[in-house]
Amino acid sequence: QVQLVESGGGLVQAGGSLRLSCAASVFDLDYYAIGWVRQVPGKEREGVACITTTDGSTNYADSVKGRFSISRDNAKKSVDLQMSSLKPEDSAVYFCAAVAPRCYSDFDFDYWGQGTQVTVST
């Protein structure tokens, strides 16, 4: 069983930066890939980024490449999403998610956190 808790969401101006954190409660984090998915009202969920904790390989959505960076801290059992050059269209609820044993190109996940709101103002 994987339990995930997001933090770090908030309000930020366009062009600014924000760092989200995902705390994972799991016996062996290395067994799971951890990623971020976002959703806005009336739209389907969009995969953002994923990191395979075993070797650190990453996947990114085209819309965030060059602006977002996902990283891990195995000692803290956490995965962060550093978001830079934020745009209003980045506003969404961001969910931390997990899947075994690695990231997939379609950002498919099996376990989900409760989400944290990110709002980018103009």
mmCIF file of N, CA, C and O in Angstrom, residues 16-106:
data_model
loop_
_atom_site.group_PDB
_atom_site.id
_atom_site.type_symbol
_atom_site.label_atom_id
_atom_site.label_comp_id
_atom_site.label_asym_id
_atom_site.label_seq_id
_atom_site.Cartn_x
_atom_site.Cartn_y
_atom_site.Cartn_z
ATOM 1 N N GLY A 16 6.552 33.328 -12.085
ATOM 2 C CA GLY A 16 7.174 32.962 -10.832
ATOM 3 C C GLY A 16 7.416 31.469 -10.711
ATOM 4 O O GLY A 16 7.220 30.706 -11.660
ATOM 5 N N SER A 17 7.825 31.058 -9.510
ATOM 6 C CA SER A 17 8.172 29.666 -9.260
ATOM 7 C C SER A 17 7.460 29.148 -8.023
ATOM 8 O O SER A 17 7.079 29.909 -7.129
ATOM 9 N N LEU A 18 7.299 27.848 -7.978
ATOM 10 C CA LEU A 18 6.665 27.187 -6.848
ATOM 11 C C LEU A 18 7.204 25.767 -6.771
ATOM 12 O O LEU A 18 7.450 25.135 -7.805
ATOM 13 N N ARG A 19 7.377 25.276 -5.553
ATOM 14 C CA ARG A 19 7.897 23.933 -5.361
ATOM 15 C C ARG A 19 6.875 23.092 -4.601
ATOM 16 O O ARG A 19 6.492 23.427 -3.483
ATOM 17 N N LEU A 20 6.444 22.006 -5.222
ATOM 18 C CA LEU A 20 5.525 21.067 -4.593
ATOM 19 C C LEU A 20 6.298 19.887 -4.037
ATOM 20 O O LEU A 20 7.322 19.477 -4.587
ATOM 21 N N SER A 21 5.797 19.336 -2.947
ATOM 22 C CA SER A 21 6.443 18.194 -2.330
ATOM 23 C C SER A 21 5.427 17.080 -2.108
ATOM 24 O O SER A 21 4.274 17.338 -1.774
ATOM 25 N N CYS A 22 5.868 15.853 -2.296
ATOM 26 C CA CYS A 22 5.039 14.679 -2.089
ATOM 27 C C CYS A 22 5.733 13.764 -1.089
ATOM 28 O O CYS A 22 6.843 13.289 -1.356
ATOM 29 N N ALA A 23 5.096 13.540 0.043
ATOM 30 C CA ALA A 23 5.626 12.641 1.058
ATOM 31 C C ALA A 23 4.999 11.267 0.873
ATOM 32 O O ALA A 23 3.779 11.131 0.882
ATOM 33 N N ALA A 24 5.839 10.261 0.716
ATOM 34 C CA ALA A 24 5.369 8.903 0.467
ATOM 35 C C ALA A 24 5.532 8.042 1.707
ATOM 36 O O ALA A 24 6.617 7.962 2.280
ATOM 37 N N SER A 25 4.444 7.418 2.119
ATOM 38 C CA SER A 25 4.475 6.468 3.224
ATOM 39 C C SER A 25 4.418 5.066 2.624
ATOM 40 O O SER A 25 3.348 4.581 2.251
ATOM 41 N N VAL A 26 5.579 4.451 2.527
ATOM 42 C CA VAL A 26 5.682 3.134 1.915
ATOM 43 C C VAL A 26 6.933 2.457 2.439
ATOM 44 O O VAL A 26 7.930 3.117 2.742
ATOM 45 N N PHE A 27 6.897 1.131 2.553
ATOM 46 C CA PHE A 27 8.034 0.413 3.098
ATOM 47 C C PHE A 27 9.264 0.521 2.192
ATOM 48 O O PHE A 27 10.369 0.767 2.667
ATOM 49 N N ASP A 28 9.058 0.337 0.902
ATOM 50 C CA ASP A 28 10.163 0.376 -0.058
ATOM 51 C C ASP A 28 9.786 1.316 -1.195
ATOM 52 O O ASP A 28 9.164 0.901 -2.173
ATOM 53 N N LEU A 29 10.197 2.563 -1.073
ATOM 54 C CA LEU A 29 9.860 3.554 -2.088
ATOM 55 C C LEU A 29 10.476 3.221 -3.440
ATOM 56 O O LEU A 29 9.914 3.561 -4.484
ATOM 57 N N ASP A 30 11.615 2.567 -3.443
ATOM 58 C CA ASP A 30 12.309 2.252 -4.689
ATOM 59 C C ASP A 30 11.506 1.335 -5.600
ATOM 60 O O ASP A 30 11.818 1.219 -6.788
ATOM 61 N N TYR A 31 10.498 0.686 -5.072
ATOM 62 C CA TYR A 31 9.677 -0.200 -5.875
ATOM 63 C C TYR A 31 8.711 0.579 -6.766
ATOM 64 O O TYR A 31 8.167 0.017 -7.722
ATOM 65 N N TYR A 32 8.495 1.858 -6.473
ATOM 66 C CA TYR A 32 7.490 2.641 -7.166
ATOM 67 C C TYR A 32 8.078 3.842 -7.889
ATOM 68 O O TYR A 32 9.023 4.478 -7.418
ATOM 69 N N ALA A 33 7.492 4.143 -9.033
ATOM 70 C CA ALA A 33 7.713 5.420 -9.682
ATOM 71 C C ALA A 33 6.702 6.415 -9.123
ATOM 72 O O ALA A 33 5.549 6.055 -8.879
ATOM 73 N N ILE A 34 7.132 7.646 -8.896
ATOM 74 C CA ILE A 34 6.272 8.684 -8.343
ATOM 75 C C ILE A 34 6.171 9.832 -9.341
ATOM 76 O O ILE A 34 7.178 10.239 -9.926
ATOM 77 N N GLY A 35 4.969 10.358 -9.508
ATOM 78 C CA GLY A 35 4.793 11.443 -10.459
ATOM 79 C C GLY A 35 3.749 12.447 -10.020
ATOM 80 O O GLY A 35 3.197 12.370 -8.914
ATOM 81 N N TRP A 36 3.516 13.397 -10.904
ATOM 82 C CA TRP A 36 2.536 14.454 -10.662
ATOM 83 C C TRP A 36 1.554 14.530 -11.819
ATOM 84 O O TRP A 36 1.944 14.464 -12.992
ATOM 85 N N VAL A 37 0.281 14.678 -11.477
ATOM 86 C CA VAL A 37 -0.801 14.815 -12.442
ATOM 87 C C VAL A 37 -1.641 16.010 -12.021
ATOM 88 O O VAL A 37 -1.855 16.217 -10.828
ATOM 89 N N ARG A 38 -2.111 16.793 -12.973
ATOM 90 C CA ARG A 38 -2.907 17.968 -12.631
ATOM 91 C C ARG A 38 -4.273 17.911 -13.312
ATOM 92 O O ARG A 38 -4.449 17.270 -14.348
ATOM 93 N N GLN A 39 -5.232 18.620 -12.703
ATOM 94 C CA GLN A 39 -6.586 18.636 -13.229
ATOM 95 C C GLN A 39 -7.254 19.970 -12.918
ATOM 96 O O GLN A 39 -7.121 20.500 -11.817
ATOM 97 N N VAL A 40 -7.965 20.495 -13.901
ATOM 98 C CA VAL A 40 -8.761 21.704 -13.727
ATOM 99 C C VAL A 40 -10.222 21.326 -13.914
ATOM 100 O O VAL A 40 -10.539 20.340 -14.583
ATOM 101 N N PRO A 41 -11.153 22.104 -13.336
ATOM 102 C CA PRO A 41 -12.578 21.779 -13.482
ATOM 103 C C PRO A 41 -12.996 21.677 -14.938
ATOM 104 O O PRO A 41 -12.649 22.533 -15.757
ATOM 105 N N GLY A 42 -13.728 20.620 -15.256
ATOM 106 C CA GLY A 42 -14.235 20.434 -16.608
ATOM 107 C C GLY A 42 -13.253 19.827 -17.585
ATOM 108 O O GLY A 42 -13.598 19.639 -18.759
ATOM 109 N N LYS A 43 -12.044 19.524 -17.137
ATOM 110 C CA LYS A 43 -11.041 18.942 -18.013
ATOM 111 C C LYS A 43 -10.536 17.623 -17.446
ATOM 112 O O LYS A 43 -10.629 17.368 -16.247
ATOM 113 N N GLU A 44 -10.003 16.793 -18.319
ATOM 114 C CA GLU A 44 -9.432 15.530 -17.896
ATOM 115 C C GLU A 44 -8.079 15.751 -17.236
ATOM 116 O O GLU A 44 -7.420 16.768 -17.459
ATOM 117 N N ARG A 45 -7.685 14.792 -16.429
ATOM 118 C CA ARG A 45 -6.389 14.872 -15.787
ATOM 119 C C ARG A 45 -5.261 14.840 -16.810
ATOM 120 O O ARG A 45 -5.348 14.140 -17.819
ATOM 121 N N GLU A 46 -4.208 15.604 -16.540
ATOM 122 C CA GLU A 46 -3.067 15.697 -17.429
ATOM 123 C C GLU A 46 -1.804 15.285 -16.687
ATOM 124 O O GLU A 46 -1.453 15.882 -15.670
ATOM 125 N N GLY A 47 -1.123 14.277 -17.189
ATOM 126 C CA GLY A 47 0.145 13.885 -16.605
ATOM 127 C C GLY A 47 1.174 14.990 -16.770
ATOM 128 O O GLY A 47 1.281 15.585 -17.845
ATOM 129 N N VAL A 48 1.928 15.267 -15.720
ATOM 130 C CA VAL A 48 2.903 16.348 -15.721
ATOM 131 C C VAL A 48 4.333 15.826 -15.743
ATOM 132 O O VAL A 48 5.131 16.200 -16.599
ATOM 133 N N ALA A 49 4.659 14.977 -14.788
ATOM 134 C CA ALA A 49 6.026 14.482 -14.669
ATOM 135 C C ALA A 49 6.041 13.198 -13.868
ATOM 136 O O ALA A 49 5.128 12.921 -13.088
ATOM 137 N N CYS A 50 7.096 12.424 -14.052
ATOM 138 C CA CYS A 50 7.243 11.169 -13.322
ATOM 139 C C CYS A 50 8.720 10.865 -13.151
ATOM 140 O O CYS A 50 9.518 11.151 -14.046
ATOM 141 N N ILE A 51 9.063 10.283 -12.017
ATOM 142 C CA ILE A 51 10.436 9.873 -11.766
ATOM 143 C C ILE A 51 10.449 8.446 -11.246
ATOM 144 O O ILE A 51 9.683 8.091 -10.349
ATOM 145 N N THR A 52 11.298 7.633 -11.843
ATOM 146 C CA THR A 52 11.490 6.267 -11.389
ATOM 147 C C THR A 52 12.527 6.295 -10.285
ATOM 148 O O THR A 52 13.698 6.589 -10.528
ATOM 149 N N THR A 53 12.096 6.033 -9.074
ATOM 150 C CA THR A 53 12.974 6.204 -7.917
ATOM 151 C C THR A 53 14.151 5.245 -7.899
ATOM 152 O O THR A 53 15.141 5.494 -7.211
ATOM 153 N N THR A 54 14.059 4.147 -8.636
ATOM 154 C CA THR A 54 15.154 3.181 -8.652
ATOM 155 C C THR A 54 16.408 3.753 -9.299
ATOM 156 O O THR A 54 17.505 3.623 -8.752
ATOM 157 N N ASP A 55 16.261 4.391 -10.450
ATOM 158 C CA ASP A 55 17.417 4.920 -11.161
ATOM 159 C C ASP A 55 17.328 6.415 -11.448
ATOM 160 O O ASP A 55 18.256 6.987 -12.026
ATOM 161 N N GLY A 56 16.226 7.053 -11.102
ATOM 162 C CA GLY A 56 16.089 8.480 -11.280
ATOM 163 C C GLY A 56 15.701 8.930 -12.670
ATOM 164 O O GLY A 56 15.711 10.139 -12.942
ATOM 165 N N SER A 57 15.367 8.013 -13.560
ATOM 166 C CA SER A 57 14.934 8.406 -14.893
ATOM 167 C C SER A 57 13.606 9.148 -14.803
ATOM 168 O O SER A 57 12.794 8.886 -13.913
ATOM 169 N N THR A 58 13.367 10.069 -15.733
ATOM 170 C CA THR A 58 12.195 10.940 -15.663
ATOM 171 C C THR A 58 11.440 11.013 -16.973
ATOM 172 O O THR A 58 11.990 10.784 -18.054
ATOM 173 N N ASN A 59 10.151 11.330 -16.862
ATOM 174 C CA ASN A 59 9.283 11.628 -17.993
ATOM 175 C C ASN A 59 8.622 12.971 -17.732
ATOM 176 O O ASN A 59 8.259 13.281 -16.598
ATOM 177 N N TYR A 60 8.438 13.763 -18.789
ATOM 178 C CA TYR A 60 7.766 15.054 -18.672
ATOM 179 C C TYR A 60 6.756 15.233 -19.786
ATOM 180 O O TYR A 60 6.968 14.788 -20.916
ATOM 181 N N ALA A 61 5.657 15.904 -19.463
ATOM 182 C CA ALA A 61 4.723 16.313 -20.490
ATOM 183 C C ALA A 61 5.363 17.401 -21.343
ATOM 184 O O ALA A 61 6.145 18.215 -20.844
ATOM 185 N N ASP A 62 5.040 17.417 -22.620
ATOM 186 C CA ASP A 62 5.621 18.419 -23.509
ATOM 187 C C ASP A 62 5.330 19.844 -23.033
ATOM 188 O O ASP A 62 6.158 20.743 -23.207
ATOM 189 N N SER A 63 4.184 20.049 -22.424
ATOM 190 C CA SER A 63 3.772 21.378 -22.008
ATOM 191 C C SER A 63 4.607 21.952 -20.867
ATOM 192 O O SER A 63 4.573 23.164 -20.631
ATOM 193 N N VAL A 64 5.354 21.113 -20.164
ATOM 194 C CA VAL A 64 6.126 21.592 -19.023
ATOM 195 C C VAL A 64 7.620 21.382 -19.178
ATOM 196 O O VAL A 64 8.392 21.810 -18.303
ATOM 197 N N LYS A 65 8.051 20.767 -20.252
ATOM 198 C CA LYS A 65 9.479 20.540 -20.464
ATOM 199 C C LYS A 65 10.238 21.860 -20.482
ATOM 200 O O LYS A 65 9.828 22.819 -21.122
ATOM 201 N N GLY A 66 11.338 21.895 -19.754
ATOM 202 C CA GLY A 66 12.141 23.100 -19.669
ATOM 203 C C GLY A 66 11.702 24.045 -18.578
ATOM 204 O O GLY A 66 12.437 24.985 -18.243
ATOM 205 N N ARG A 67 10.526 23.824 -17.998
ATOM 206 C CA ARG A 67 10.015 24.689 -16.937
ATOM 207 C C ARG A 67 9.858 23.957 -15.607
ATOM 208 O O ARG A 67 10.055 24.551 -14.546
ATOM 209 N N PHE A 68 9.485 22.704 -15.667
ATOM 210 C CA PHE A 68 9.287 21.902 -14.457
ATOM 211 C C PHE A 68 10.409 20.885 -14.319
ATOM 212 O O PHE A 68 10.948 20.392 -15.313
ATOM 213 N N SER A 69 10.736 20.558 -13.080
ATOM 214 C CA SER A 69 11.755 19.561 -12.807
ATOM 215 C C SER A 69 11.328 18.700 -11.622
ATOM 216 O O SER A 69 10.981 19.233 -10.566
ATOM 217 N N ILE A 70 11.338 17.396 -11.802
ATOM 218 C CA ILE A 70 10.972 16.477 -10.736
ATOM 219 C C ILE A 70 12.239 15.879 -10.141
ATOM 220 O O ILE A 70 13.198 15.576 -10.853
ATOM 221 N N SER A 71 12.246 15.718 -8.827
ATOM 222 C CA SER A 71 13.410 15.182 -8.139
ATOM 223 C C SER A 71 12.965 14.336 -6.952
ATOM 224 O O SER A 71 11.799 14.381 -6.548
ATOM 225 N N ARG A 72 13.900 13.579 -6.411
ATOM 226 C CA ARG A 72 13.575 12.708 -5.294
ATOM 227 C C ARG A 72 14.569 12.872 -4.157
ATOM 228 O O ARG A 72 15.707 13.300 -4.345
ATOM 229 N N ASP A 73 14.123 12.520 -2.967
ATOM 230 C CA ASP A 73 14.969 12.489 -1.786
ATOM 231 C C ASP A 73 14.634 11.199 -1.062
ATOM 232 O O ASP A 73 13.659 11.129 -0.310
ATOM 233 N N ASN A 74 15.425 10.182 -1.297
ATOM 234 C CA ASN A 74 15.129 8.868 -0.728
ATOM 235 C C ASN A 74 15.202 8.866 0.798
ATOM 236 O O ASN A 74 14.459 8.130 1.451
ATOM 237 N N ALA A 75 16.105 9.660 1.369
ATOM 238 C CA ALA A 75 16.229 9.714 2.820
ATOM 239 C C ALA A 75 14.947 10.222 3.463
ATOM 240 O O ALA A 75 14.545 9.745 4.528
ATOM 241 N N LYS A 76 14.309 11.193 2.831
ATOM 242 C CA LYS A 76 13.065 11.756 3.346
ATOM 243 C C LYS A 76 11.832 11.069 2.778
ATOM 244 O O LYS A 76 10.707 11.401 3.172
ATOM 245 N N LYS A 77 12.041 10.153 1.850
ATOM 246 C CA LYS A 77 10.937 9.486 1.149
ATOM 247 C C LYS A 77 9.988 10.522 0.558
ATOM 248 O O LYS A 77 8.775 10.487 0.779
ATOM 249 N N SER A 78 10.555 11.449 -0.192
ATOM 250 C CA SER A 78 9.764 12.511 -0.789
ATOM 251 C C SER A 78 10.158 12.726 -2.239
ATOM 252 O O SER A 78 11.276 12.410 -2.656
ATOM 253 N N VAL A 79 9.221 13.266 -2.994
ATOM 254 C CA VAL A 79 9.438 13.620 -4.392
ATOM 255 C C VAL A 79 8.936 15.041 -4.587
ATOM 256 O O VAL A 79 7.803 15.356 -4.225
ATOM 257 N N ASP A 80 9.769 15.900 -5.162
ATOM 258 C CA ASP A 80 9.424 17.293 -5.345
ATOM 259 C C ASP A 80 9.195 17.616 -6.816
ATOM 260 O O ASP A 80 9.722 16.950 -7.710
ATOM 261 N N LEU A 81 8.401 18.647 -7.044
ATOM 262 C CA LEU A 81 8.192 19.181 -8.386
ATOM 263 C C LEU A 81 8.507 20.666 -8.335
ATOM 264 O O LEU A 81 7.754 21.444 -7.751
ATOM 265 N N GLN A 82 9.639 21.057 -8.920
ATOM 266 C CA GLN A 82 10.022 22.455 -9.003
ATOM 267 C C GLN A 82 9.419 23.050 -10.265
ATOM 268 O O GLN A 82 9.732 22.612 -11.367
ATOM 269 N N MET A 83 8.556 24.028 -10.095
ATOM 270 C CA MET A 83 7.858 24.649 -11.210
ATOM 271 C C MET A 83 8.369 26.076 -11.380
ATOM 272 O O MET A 83 8.328 26.867 -10.440
ATOM 273 N N SER A 84 8.818 26.399 -12.579
ATOM 274 C CA SER A 84 9.343 27.718 -12.885
ATOM 275 C C SER A 84 8.646 28.278 -14.118
ATOM 276 O O SER A 84 8.002 27.546 -14.865
ATOM 277 N N SER A 85 8.796 29.585 -14.323
ATOM 278 C CA SER A 85 8.162 30.263 -15.460
ATOM 279 C C SER A 85 6.693 29.889 -15.559
ATOM 280 O O SER A 85 6.178 29.557 -16.630
ATOM 281 N N LEU A 86 6.010 29.961 -14.441
ATOM 282 C CA LEU A 86 4.624 29.520 -14.373
ATOM 283 C C LEU A 86 3.703 30.393 -15.217
ATOM 284 O O LEU A 86 3.889 31.607 -15.314
ATOM 285 N N LYS A 87 2.715 29.743 -15.806
ATOM 286 C CA LYS A 87 1.728 30.394 -16.650
ATOM 287 C C LYS A 87 0.339 30.209 -16.054
ATOM 288 O O LYS A 87 0.108 29.254 -15.319
ATOM 289 N N PRO A 88 -0.603 31.104 -16.366
ATOM 290 C CA PRO A 88 -1.963 30.927 -15.851
ATOM 291 C C PRO A 88 -2.554 29.560 -16.189
ATOM 292 O O PRO A 88 -3.303 29.000 -15.380
ATOM 293 N N GLU A 89 -2.218 29.015 -17.343
ATOM 294 C CA GLU A 89 -2.734 27.711 -17.724
ATOM 295 C C GLU A 89 -2.156 26.570 -16.899
ATOM 296 O O GLU A 89 -2.615 25.432 -17.015
ATOM 297 N N ASP A 90 -1.156 26.848 -16.074
ATOM 298 C CA ASP A 90 -0.640 25.852 -15.147
ATOM 299 C C ASP A 90 -1.516 25.718 -13.909
ATOM 300 O O ASP A 90 -1.324 24.787 -13.123
ATOM 301 N N SER A 91 -2.448 26.637 -13.717
ATOM 302 C CA SER A 91 -3.335 26.582 -12.567
ATOM 303 C C SER A 91 -4.144 25.293 -12.592
ATOM 304 O O SER A 91 -4.774 24.966 -13.598
ATOM 305 N N ALA A 92 -4.128 24.574 -11.489
ATOM 306 C CA ALA A 92 -4.824 23.297 -11.403
ATOM 307 C C ALA A 92 -4.643 22.715 -10.013
ATOM 308 O O ALA A 92 -3.872 23.229 -9.210
ATOM 309 N N VAL A 93 -5.364 21.649 -9.746
ATOM 310 C CA VAL A 93 -5.083 20.833 -8.578
ATOM 311 C C VAL A 93 -4.027 19.824 -8.988
ATOM 312 O O VAL A 93 -4.205 19.094 -9.966
ATOM 313 N N TYR A 94 -2.938 19.793 -8.263
ATOM 314 C CA TYR A 94 -1.839 18.895 -8.575
ATOM 315 C C TYR A 94 -1.869 17.700 -7.638
ATOM 316 O O TYR A 94 -1.885 17.850 -6.415
ATOM 317 N N PHE A 95 -1.878 16.514 -8.229
ATOM 318 C CA PHE A 95 -1.923 15.272 -7.480
ATOM 319 C C PHE A 95 -0.584 14.552 -7.560
ATOM 320 O O PHE A 95 -0.002 14.446 -8.635
ATOM 321 N N CYS A 96 -0.125 14.067 -6.444
ATOM 322 C CA CYS A 96 0.993 13.147 -6.412
ATOM 323 C C CYS A 96 0.448 11.747 -6.659
ATOM 324 O O CYS A 96 -0.635 11.404 -6.182
ATOM 325 N N ALA A 97 1.172 10.945 -7.422
ATOM 326 C CA ALA A 97 0.686 9.617 -7.769
ATOM 327 C C ALA A 97 1.839 8.631 -7.877
ATOM 328 O O ALA A 97 2.993 9.021 -8.059
ATOM 329 N N ALA A 98 1.511 7.340 -7.777
ATOM 330 C CA ALA A 98 2.534 6.302 -7.797
ATOM 331 C C ALA A 98 2.091 5.111 -8.633
ATOM 332 O O ALA A 98 0.897 4.820 -8.757
ATOM 333 N N VAL A 99 3.071 4.420 -9.194
ATOM 334 C CA VAL A 99 2.826 3.209 -9.968
ATOM 335 C C VAL A 99 4.084 2.349 -9.921
ATOM 336 O O VAL A 99 5.200 2.870 -9.832
ATOM 337 N N ALA A 100 3.893 1.041 -9.952
ATOM 338 C CA ALA A 100 5.020 0.116 -9.968
ATOM 339 C C ALA A 100 5.190 -0.467 -11.354
ATOM 340 O O ALA A 100 4.195 -0.712 -12.055
ATOM 341 N N PRO A 101 6.429 -0.777 -11.768
ATOM 342 C CA PRO A 101 7.676 -0.454 -11.084
ATOM 343 C C PRO A 101 8.393 0.766 -11.642
ATOM 344 O O PRO A 101 9.409 1.174 -11.108
ATOM 345 N N ARG A 102 7.836 1.349 -12.711
ATOM 346 C CA ARG A 102 8.495 2.466 -13.374
ATOM 347 C C ARG A 102 7.476 3.407 -13.980
ATOM 348 O O ARG A 102 6.286 3.134 -13.990
ATOM 349 N N CYS A 103 7.958 4.536 -14.519
ATOM 350 C CA CYS A 103 7.100 5.480 -15.208
ATOM 351 C C CYS A 103 6.653 4.918 -16.553
ATOM 352 O O CYS A 103 7.361 4.126 -17.176
ATOM 353 N N TYR A 104 5.483 5.366 -16.996
ATOM 354 C CA TYR A 104 4.950 4.964 -18.282
ATOM 355 C C TYR A 104 4.674 6.201 -19.129
ATOM 356 O O TYR A 104 4.371 7.274 -18.601
ATOM 357 N N SER A 105 4.764 6.038 -20.436
ATOM 358 C CA SER A 105 4.661 7.173 -21.341
ATOM 359 C C SER A 105 3.300 7.862 -21.281
ATOM 360 O O SER A 105 3.194 9.052 -21.585
ATOM 361 N N ASP A 106 2.261 7.132 -20.897
ATOM 362 C CA ASP A 106 0.925 7.718 -20.804
ATOM 363 C C ASP A 106 0.608 8.227 -19.397
ATOM 364 O O ASP A 106 -0.538 8.582 -19.109
#
